[in-house]
PDB file of C-alpha atoms and ligand atoms in Angstrom:
ATOM      1  CA  UNK N   1       0.000   0.000   0.000  1.00 94.00           C
ATOM      2  CA  UNK N   2       1.263   3.421  -1.007  1.00 96.00           C
ATOM      3  CA  UNK N   3      -0.063   6.200   1.266  1.00 98.00           C
ATOM      4  CA  UNK N   4       0.722   9.820   0.439  1.00 98.00           C
ATOM      5  CA  UNK N   5       0.439  12.963   2.548  1.00 98.00           C
ATOM      6  CA  UNK N   6      -0.104  16.247   0.726  1.00 98.00           C
ATOM      7  CA  UNK N   7      -0.800  19.788   1.883  1.00 97.00           C
ATOM      8  CA  UNK N   8       0.419  23.351   1.822  1.00 93.00           C
ATOM      9  CA  UNK N   9       3.530  24.336   3.738  1.00 85.00           C
ATOM     10  CA  UNK N  10       3.056  24.005   7.496  1.00 84.00           C
ATOM     11  CA  UNK N  11       0.065  21.643   7.220  1.00 86.00           C
ATOM     12  CA  UNK N  12       1.548  19.315   9.842  1.00 91.00           C
ATOM     13  CA  UNK N  13       2.494  16.445   7.530  1.00 95.00           C
ATOM     14  CA  UNK N  14       5.641  15.510   9.451  1.00 96.00           C
ATOM     15  CA  UNK N  15       3.839  15.160  12.810  1.00 96.00           C
ATOM     16  CA  UNK N  16       0.996  13.173  11.282  1.00 98.00           C
ATOM     17  CA  UNK N  17       3.294  10.851   9.348  1.00 98.00           C
ATOM     18  CA  UNK N  18       5.105   9.972  12.597  1.00 98.00           C
ATOM     19  CA  UNK N  19       1.806   9.320  14.403  1.00 98.00           C
ATOM     20  CA  UNK N  20       0.430   7.170  11.572  1.00 98.00           C
ATOM     21  CA  UNK N  21       3.655   5.218  11.266  1.00 98.00           C
ATOM     22  CA  UNK N  22       3.740   4.432  15.008  1.00 97.00           C
ATOM     23  CA  UNK N  23       0.112   3.342  14.971  1.00 96.00           C
ATOM     24  CA  UNK N  24       0.621   1.036  11.989  1.00 97.00           C
ATOM     25  CA  UNK N  25       3.783  -0.484  13.471  1.00 97.00           C
ATOM     26  CA  UNK N  26       1.938  -1.093  16.767  1.00 95.00           C
ATOM     27  CA  UNK N  27      -0.791  -2.807  14.718  1.00 93.00           C
ATOM     28  CA  UNK N  28       1.802  -5.221  13.337  1.00 94.00           C
ATOM     29  CA  UNK N  29       2.556  -3.731   9.916  1.00 95.00           C
ATOM     30  CA  UNK N  30       5.949  -3.109   8.397  1.00 96.00           C
ATOM     31  CA  UNK N  31       6.213   0.523   7.381  1.00 97.00           C
ATOM     32  CA  UNK N  32       8.709   2.498   5.318  1.00 97.00           C
ATOM     33  CA  UNK N  33       8.612   6.282   5.070  1.00 97.00           C
ATOM     34  CA  UNK N  34       9.882   8.360   2.182  1.00 97.00           C
ATOM     35  CA  UNK N  35      10.116  12.098   1.588  1.00 98.00           C
ATOM     36  CA  UNK N  36       9.948  14.227  -1.535  1.00 98.00           C
ATOM     37  CA  UNK N  37      12.278  15.954  -2.239  1.00 97.00           C
ATOM     38  CA  UNK N  38      14.463  12.985  -1.252  1.00 97.00           C
ATOM     39  CA  UNK N  39      17.799  13.006   0.548  1.00 96.00           C
ATOM     40  CA  UNK N  40      19.544  11.852  -2.633  1.00 96.00           C
ATOM     41  CA  UNK N  41      21.779  14.061  -4.797  1.00 96.00           C
ATOM     42  CA  UNK N  42      18.934  15.600  -6.824  1.00 97.00           C
ATOM     43  CA  UNK N  43      16.779  16.056  -3.713  1.00 97.00           C
ATOM     44  CA  UNK N  44      19.612  17.886  -1.939  1.00 97.00           C
ATOM     45  CA  UNK N  45      20.078  20.124  -4.953  1.00 95.00           C
ATOM     46  CA  UNK N  46      16.351  20.940  -4.948  1.00 95.00           C
ATOM     47  CA  UNK N  47      16.399  21.896  -1.251  1.00 94.00           C
ATOM     48  CA  UNK N  48      19.395  24.154  -1.863  1.00 92.00           C
ATOM     49  CA  UNK N  49      17.590  25.834  -4.767  1.00 91.00           C
ATOM     50  CA  UNK N  50      14.393  26.264  -2.733  1.00 89.00           C
ATOM     51  CA  UNK N  51      16.331  28.055   0.002  1.00 86.00           C
ATOM     52  CA  UNK N  52      18.183  30.268  -2.473  1.00 83.00           C
ATOM     53  CA  UNK N  53      15.024  31.066  -4.411  1.00 70.00           C
ATOM     54  CA  UNK N  54      14.284  33.798  -1.879  1.00 57.00           C
ATOM     55  CA  UNK N  55      17.321  35.663  -3.179  1.00 51.00           C
ATOM     56  CA  UNK N  56      17.160  34.850  -6.891  1.00 57.00           C
ATOM     57  CA  UNK N  57      14.497  33.930  -9.402  1.00 63.00           C
ATOM     58  CA  UNK N  58      16.903  32.447 -11.915  1.00 70.00           C
ATOM     59  CA  UNK N  59      15.333  29.011 -11.978  1.00 79.00           C
ATOM     60  CA  UNK N  60      12.058  28.613 -13.861  1.00 83.00           C
ATOM     61  CA  UNK N  61       9.054  26.559 -12.761  1.00 84.00           C
ATOM     62  CA  UNK N  62       9.734  24.202 -15.680  1.00 89.00           C
ATOM     63  CA  UNK N  63      13.329  23.606 -14.603  1.00 91.00           C
ATOM     64  CA  UNK N  64      12.241  23.031 -11.027  1.00 92.00           C
ATOM     65  CA  UNK N  65       9.539  20.650 -12.274  1.00 95.00           C
ATOM     66  CA  UNK N  66      12.152  18.624 -14.138  1.00 97.00           C
ATOM     67  CA  UNK N  67      14.342  18.384 -11.051  1.00 97.00           C
ATOM     68  CA  UNK N  68      11.426  17.195  -8.926  1.00 98.00           C
ATOM     69  CA  UNK N  69      10.552  14.628 -11.619  1.00 98.00           C
ATOM     70  CA  UNK N  70      14.165  13.388 -11.772  1.00 98.00           C
ATOM     71  CA  UNK N  71      14.292  13.030  -8.001  1.00 98.00           C
ATOM     72  CA  UNK N  72      10.948  11.185  -8.115  1.00 98.00           C
ATOM     73  CA  UNK N  73      12.128   8.803 -10.827  1.00 97.00           C
ATOM     74  CA  UNK N  74      14.795   7.518  -8.431  1.00 95.00           C
ATOM     75  CA  UNK N  75      12.214   7.121  -5.667  1.00 96.00           C
ATOM     76  CA  UNK N  76       9.745   5.233  -7.888  1.00 94.00           C
ATOM     77  CA  UNK N  77      12.256   2.452  -8.294  1.00 91.00           C
ATOM     78  CA  UNK N  78      12.538   2.201  -4.505  1.00 91.00           C
ATOM     79  CA  UNK N  79       8.743   2.302  -4.064  1.00 93.00           C
ATOM     80  CA  UNK N  80       8.116  -0.474  -6.621  1.00 90.00           C
ATOM     81  CA  UNK N  81      10.583  -2.732  -4.780  1.00 90.00           C
ATOM     82  CA  UNK N  82       8.980  -1.956  -1.419  1.00 90.00           C
ATOM     83  CA  UNK N  83       5.530  -2.765  -2.797  1.00 85.00           C
ATOM     84  CA  UNK N  84       6.743  -6.261  -3.667  1.00 88.00           C
ATOM     85  CA  UNK N  85       8.064  -6.672  -0.124  1.00 89.00           C
ATOM     86  CA  UNK N  86       4.532  -6.130   1.265  1.00 86.00           C
ATOM     87  CA  UNK N  87       5.510  -3.071   3.296  1.00 94.00           C
ATOM     88  CA  UNK N  88       3.277  -0.069   3.772  1.00 96.00           C
ATOM     89  CA  UNK N  89       4.875   2.989   2.214  1.00 97.00           C
ATOM     90  CA  UNK N  90       4.075   6.389   3.672  1.00 98.00           C
ATOM     91  CA  UNK N  91       5.298   9.278   1.587  1.00 98.00           C
ATOM     92  CA  UNK N  92       5.616  12.937   2.463  1.00 98.00           C
ATOM     93  CA  UNK N  93       4.479  14.409  -0.911  1.00 98.00           C
ATOM     94  CA  UNK N  94       4.277  12.902  -4.411  1.00 98.00           C
ATOM     95  CA  UNK N  95       3.846  13.986  -8.059  1.00 98.00           C
ATOM     96  CA  UNK N  96       0.634  15.709  -6.945  1.00 98.00           C
ATOM     97  CA  UNK N  97       2.872  18.326  -5.262  1.00 97.00           C
ATOM     98  CA  UNK N  98       4.399  19.103  -8.641  1.00 97.00           C
ATOM     99  CA  UNK N  99       0.925  19.383 -10.145  1.00 97.00           C
ATOM    100  CA  UNK N 100      -0.109  22.016  -7.614  1.00 96.00           C
ATOM    101  CA  UNK N 101       3.179  23.876  -7.084  1.00 94.00           C
ATOM    102  CA  UNK N 102       4.688  23.904 -10.607  1.00 94.00           C
ATOM    103  CA  UNK N 103       3.378  25.010 -13.991  1.00 90.00           C
ATOM    104  CA  UNK N 104       2.193  24.476 -16.667  1.00 92.00           C
ATOM    105  CA  UNK N 105       0.003  21.604 -15.495  1.00 92.00           C
ATOM    106  CA  UNK N 106      -0.213  19.646 -18.785  1.00 94.00           C
ATOM    107  CA  UNK N 107       3.547  19.677 -19.093  1.00 94.00           C
ATOM    108  CA  UNK N 108       4.051  18.611 -15.463  1.00 96.00           C
ATOM    109  CA  UNK N 109       1.601  15.735 -16.062  1.00 97.00           C
ATOM    110  CA  UNK N 110       3.562  14.713 -19.142  1.00 97.00           C
ATOM    111  CA  UNK N 111       6.964  14.563 -17.428  1.00 98.00           C
ATOM    112  CA  UNK N 112       5.513  12.657 -14.443  1.00 98.00           C
ATOM    113  CA  UNK N 113       3.794   9.920 -16.443  1.00 97.00           C
ATOM    114  CA  UNK N 114       6.051   7.301 -14.861  1.00 96.00           C
ATOM    115  CA  UNK N 115       4.871   8.147 -11.327  1.00 97.00           C
ATOM    116  CA  UNK N 116       2.960   5.489  -9.381  1.00 95.00           C
ATOM    117  CA  UNK N 117      -0.578   6.424  -8.376  1.00 96.00           C
ATOM    118  CA  UNK N 118      -0.979   6.337  -4.579  1.00 97.00           C
ATOM    119  CA  UNK N 119      -3.681   4.120  -3.058  1.00 96.00           C
ATOM    120  CA  UNK N 120      -4.747   7.019  -0.876  1.00 98.00           C
ATOM    121  CA  UNK N 121      -3.775  10.678  -0.699  1.00 98.00           C
ATOM    122  CA  UNK N 122      -4.392  12.327   2.671  1.00 98.00           C
ATOM    123  CA  UNK N 123      -4.760  16.004   1.896  1.00 98.00           C
ATOM    124  CA  UNK N 124      -4.203  18.004   5.078  1.00 98.00           C
ATOM    125  CA  UNK N 125      -6.290  21.038   4.305  1.00 96.00           C
ATOM    126  CA  UNK N 126      -5.244  24.040   6.343  1.00 93.00           C
ATOM    127  CA  UNK N 127      -6.483  27.624   6.606  1.00 92.00           C
ATOM    128  CA  UNK N 128      -4.054  30.016   4.976  1.00 91.00           C
ATOM    129  CA  UNK N 129      -3.912  32.140   8.136  1.00 88.00           C
ATOM    130  CA  UNK N 130      -2.629  29.163  10.134  1.00 87.00           C
ATOM    131  CA  UNK N 131      -0.102  28.281   7.468  1.00 85.00           C
ATOM    132  CA  UNK N 132       1.195  31.841   7.389  1.00 81.00           C
ATOM    133  CA  UNK N 133       1.327  32.083  11.194  1.00 82.00           C
ATOM    134  CA  UNK N 134       3.567  29.012  11.223  1.00 77.00           C
ATOM    135  CA  UNK N 135       5.835  30.609   8.620  1.00 67.00           C
ATOM    136  CA  UNK N 136       7.557  32.782  11.230  1.00 61.00           C
ATOM    137  CA  UNK N 137       9.556  29.797  12.454  1.00 57.00           C
ATOM    138  CA  UNK N 138      10.591  28.609   8.987  1.00 56.00           C
ATOM    139  CA  UNK N 139      12.864  29.978   6.307  1.00 52.00           C
ATOM    140  CA  UNK N 140      11.641  28.046   3.275  1.00 52.00           C
ATOM    141  CA  UNK N 141       8.080  29.308   3.083  1.00 57.00           C
ATOM    142  CA  UNK N 142       6.177  30.410   0.009  1.00 66.00           C
ATOM    143  CA  UNK N 143       4.292  33.731   0.051  1.00 81.00           C
ATOM    144  CA  UNK N 144       0.609  33.879   0.977  1.00 85.00           C
ATOM    145  CA  UNK N 145      -0.662  34.634  -2.529  1.00 89.00           C
ATOM    146  CA  UNK N 146       1.149  31.595  -3.908  1.00 89.00           C
ATOM    147  CA  UNK N 147      -0.045  29.355  -1.062  1.00 91.00           C
ATOM    148  CA  UNK N 148      -3.638  30.415  -1.775  1.00 93.00           C
ATOM    149  CA  UNK N 149      -3.248  29.249  -5.357  1.00 95.00           C
ATOM    150  CA  UNK N 150      -1.654  25.973  -4.218  1.00 95.00           C
ATOM    151  CA  UNK N 151      -4.472  25.335  -1.738  1.00 96.00           C
ATOM    152  CA  UNK N 152      -7.067  25.885  -4.489  1.00 97.00           C
ATOM    153  CA  UNK N 153      -5.172  23.586  -6.853  1.00 97.00           C
ATOM    154  CA  UNK N 154      -5.161  20.882  -4.184  1.00 98.00           C
ATOM    155  CA  UNK N 155      -8.914  21.136  -3.618  1.00 98.00           C
ATOM    156  CA  UNK N 156      -9.481  20.897  -7.357  1.00 98.00           C
ATOM    157  CA  UNK N 157      -7.358  17.729  -7.509  1.00 98.00           C
ATOM    158  CA  UNK N 158      -9.325  16.308  -4.564  1.00 98.00           C
ATOM    159  CA  UNK N 159     -12.548  16.896  -6.483  1.00 98.00           C
ATOM    160  CA  UNK N 160     -11.375  15.018  -9.538  1.00 97.00           C
ATOM    161  CA  UNK N 161      -9.287  12.192  -8.034  1.00 98.00           C
ATOM    162  CA  UNK N 162     -11.166   9.508  -6.080  1.00 97.00           C
ATOM    163  CA  UNK N 163      -8.007   8.451  -4.215  1.00 98.00           C
ATOM    164  CA  UNK N 164      -7.959  11.837  -2.392  1.00 98.00           C
ATOM    165  CA  UNK N 165      -9.273  12.152   1.152  1.00 98.00           C
ATOM    166  CA  UNK N 166      -9.526  15.664   2.565  1.00 98.00           C
ATOM    167  CA  UNK N 167      -8.541  15.880   6.245  1.00 98.00           C
ATOM    168  CA  UNK N 168      -9.302  19.054   8.192  1.00 97.00           C
ATOM    169  CA  UNK N 169      -5.822  20.169   9.244  1.00 95.00           C
ATOM    170  CA  UNK N 170      -7.095  23.075  11.370  1.00 94.00           C
ATOM    171  CA  UNK N 171      -7.956  20.764  14.259  1.00 94.00           C
ATOM    172  CA  UNK N 172      -5.496  19.793  16.982  1.00 92.00           C
ATOM    173  CA  UNK N 173      -2.950  17.040  16.184  1.00 95.00           C
ATOM    174  CA  UNK N 174      -4.895  14.313  18.056  1.00 96.00           C
ATOM    175  CA  UNK N 175      -8.131  14.961  16.198  1.00 97.00           C
ATOM    176  CA  UNK N 176      -6.300  15.126  12.864  1.00 97.00           C
ATOM    177  CA  UNK N 177      -4.559  11.850  13.681  1.00 97.00           C
ATOM    178  CA  UNK N 178      -7.841  10.190  14.592  1.00 97.00           C
ATOM    179  CA  UNK N 179      -9.435  11.348  11.300  1.00 97.00           C
ATOM    180  CA  UNK N 180      -6.475   9.907   9.411  1.00 98.00           C
ATOM    181  CA  UNK N 181      -6.808   6.544  11.166  1.00 97.00           C
ATOM    182  CA  UNK N 182     -10.508   6.473  10.302  1.00 96.00           C
ATOM    183  CA  UNK N 183      -9.639   6.975   6.637  1.00 97.00           C
ATOM    184  CA  UNK N 184      -6.878   4.359   6.576  1.00 96.00           C
ATOM    185  CA  UNK N 185      -8.344   1.601   8.782  1.00 94.00           C
ATOM    186  CA  UNK N 186     -10.946   0.252   6.294  1.00 93.00           C
ATOM    187  CA  UNK N 187      -8.311   0.031   3.555  1.00 92.00           C
ATOM    188  CA  UNK N 188      -6.156  -2.213   5.751  1.00 89.00           C
ATOM    189  CA  UNK N 189      -8.978  -4.259   7.226  1.00 84.00           C
ATOM    190  CA  UNK N 190      -8.336  -3.011  10.751  1.00 80.00           C
ATOM    191  CA  UNK N 191     -10.491  -1.043  13.134  1.00 73.00           C
ATOM    192  CA  UNK N 192      -9.585   2.463  14.234  1.00 67.00           C
ATOM    193  CA  UNK N 193      -7.960   1.155  17.425  1.00 68.00           C
ATOM    194  CA  UNK N 194      -5.505  -0.804  15.356  1.00 59.00           C
ATOM    195  CA  UNK N 195      -6.672  -4.358  16.141  1.00 53.00           C
ATOM    196  CA  UNK N 196      -6.648  -6.610  13.110  1.00 53.00           C
TER     197      UNK N 196
HETATM  198  P1  LIG E 201       8.559  20.067   2.154  1.00 84.81           P
HETATM  199  O1  LIG E 201       9.904  19.746   2.703  1.00 84.81           O
HETATM  200  O2  LIG E 201       7.509  19.023   2.198  1.00 84.81           O
HETATM  201  O3  LIG E 201       8.051  21.383   2.877  1.00 84.81           O
HETATM  202  P2  LIG E 201       7.015  21.509   4.048  1.00 84.81           P
HETATM  203  O4  LIG E 201       7.493  20.600   5.139  1.00 84.81           O
HETATM  204  O5  LIG E 201       7.097  22.947   4.381  1.00 84.81           O
HETATM  205  O6  LIG E 201       5.691  21.121   3.510  1.00 84.81           O
HETATM  206  O7  LIG E 201       8.683  20.528   0.644  1.00 84.81           O
HETATM  207  C1  LIG E 201       9.545  21.558   0.317  1.00 84.81           C
HETATM  208  C2  LIG E 201       8.909  22.448  -0.701  1.00 84.81           C
HETATM  209  O8  LIG E 201       8.960  21.814  -1.988  1.00 84.81           O
HETATM  210  C3  LIG E 201       7.452  22.786  -0.451  1.00 84.81           C
HETATM  211  O9  LIG E 201       7.308  24.198  -0.501  1.00 84.81           O
HETATM  212  C4  LIG E 201       6.720  22.180  -1.621  1.00 84.81           C
HETATM  213  C5  LIG E 201       7.778  22.102  -2.678  1.00 84.81           C
HETATM  214  N1  LIG E 201       7.554  21.057  -3.717  1.00 84.81           N
HETATM  215  C6  LIG E 201       7.270  21.440  -5.012  1.00 84.81           C
HETATM  216  O10 LIG E 201       7.194  22.649  -5.312  1.00 84.81           O
HETATM  217  N2  LIG E 201       7.108  20.491  -5.973  1.00 84.81           N
HETATM  218  C7  LIG E 201       7.196  19.163  -5.704  1.00 84.81           C
HETATM  219  O11 LIG E 201       7.042  18.310  -6.612  1.00 84.81           O
HETATM  220  C8  LIG E 201       7.493  18.766  -4.344  1.00 84.81           C
HETATM  221  C9  LIG E 201       7.623  17.302  -4.012  1.00 84.81           C
HETATM  222  C10 LIG E 201       7.668  19.748  -3.385  1.00 84.81           C
END
């Protein structure tokens, strides 16, 4: 099973991925987590560019899209192997991030054709105000106008892709976690308390 977390910056993906992973492990599953951008060479380059982007706009959305796709291509190989090993894969972001963050959409779709389709996409939907308020502690945040566009793009994807599940990210971490478990449990044949 390939589970993906998506959401605008500051949506709380990292916290929720940890909580979900612990719950699944306690329920007896083997779980592997992955992150996009990865910690490989291309992923490191992307993170460097994202940090420097504040100072320079030299890199275009198309170039960035290609880098994300290249990084993803490496990860897809890893994911396919993990799927054969019967492990649950939880990923922080996927090609859907490229679809909502980069442009133009048709072109991004084209260069990501190789990407595996997740079994479920947990979209942590967060109010922009909360996202922006969390931005004070971070240095790699997008501006509010851009985040608004990204949030709208996500909701549009959720409307057209049946594998999307919208989770209200404005609630406290425990409530968000419980909503996530409710969404995942039926897919794994377990109840919300994790007993198979
Ligand atoms: P991430 O580390 O997940 O940031 P955060 O924890 O703040 O959500 O992702 C870094 C940034 O990369 C984030 O702003 C989203 C962006 N991104 C894209 O623009 N395209 C992509 O394909 C991916 C995977 C991420």
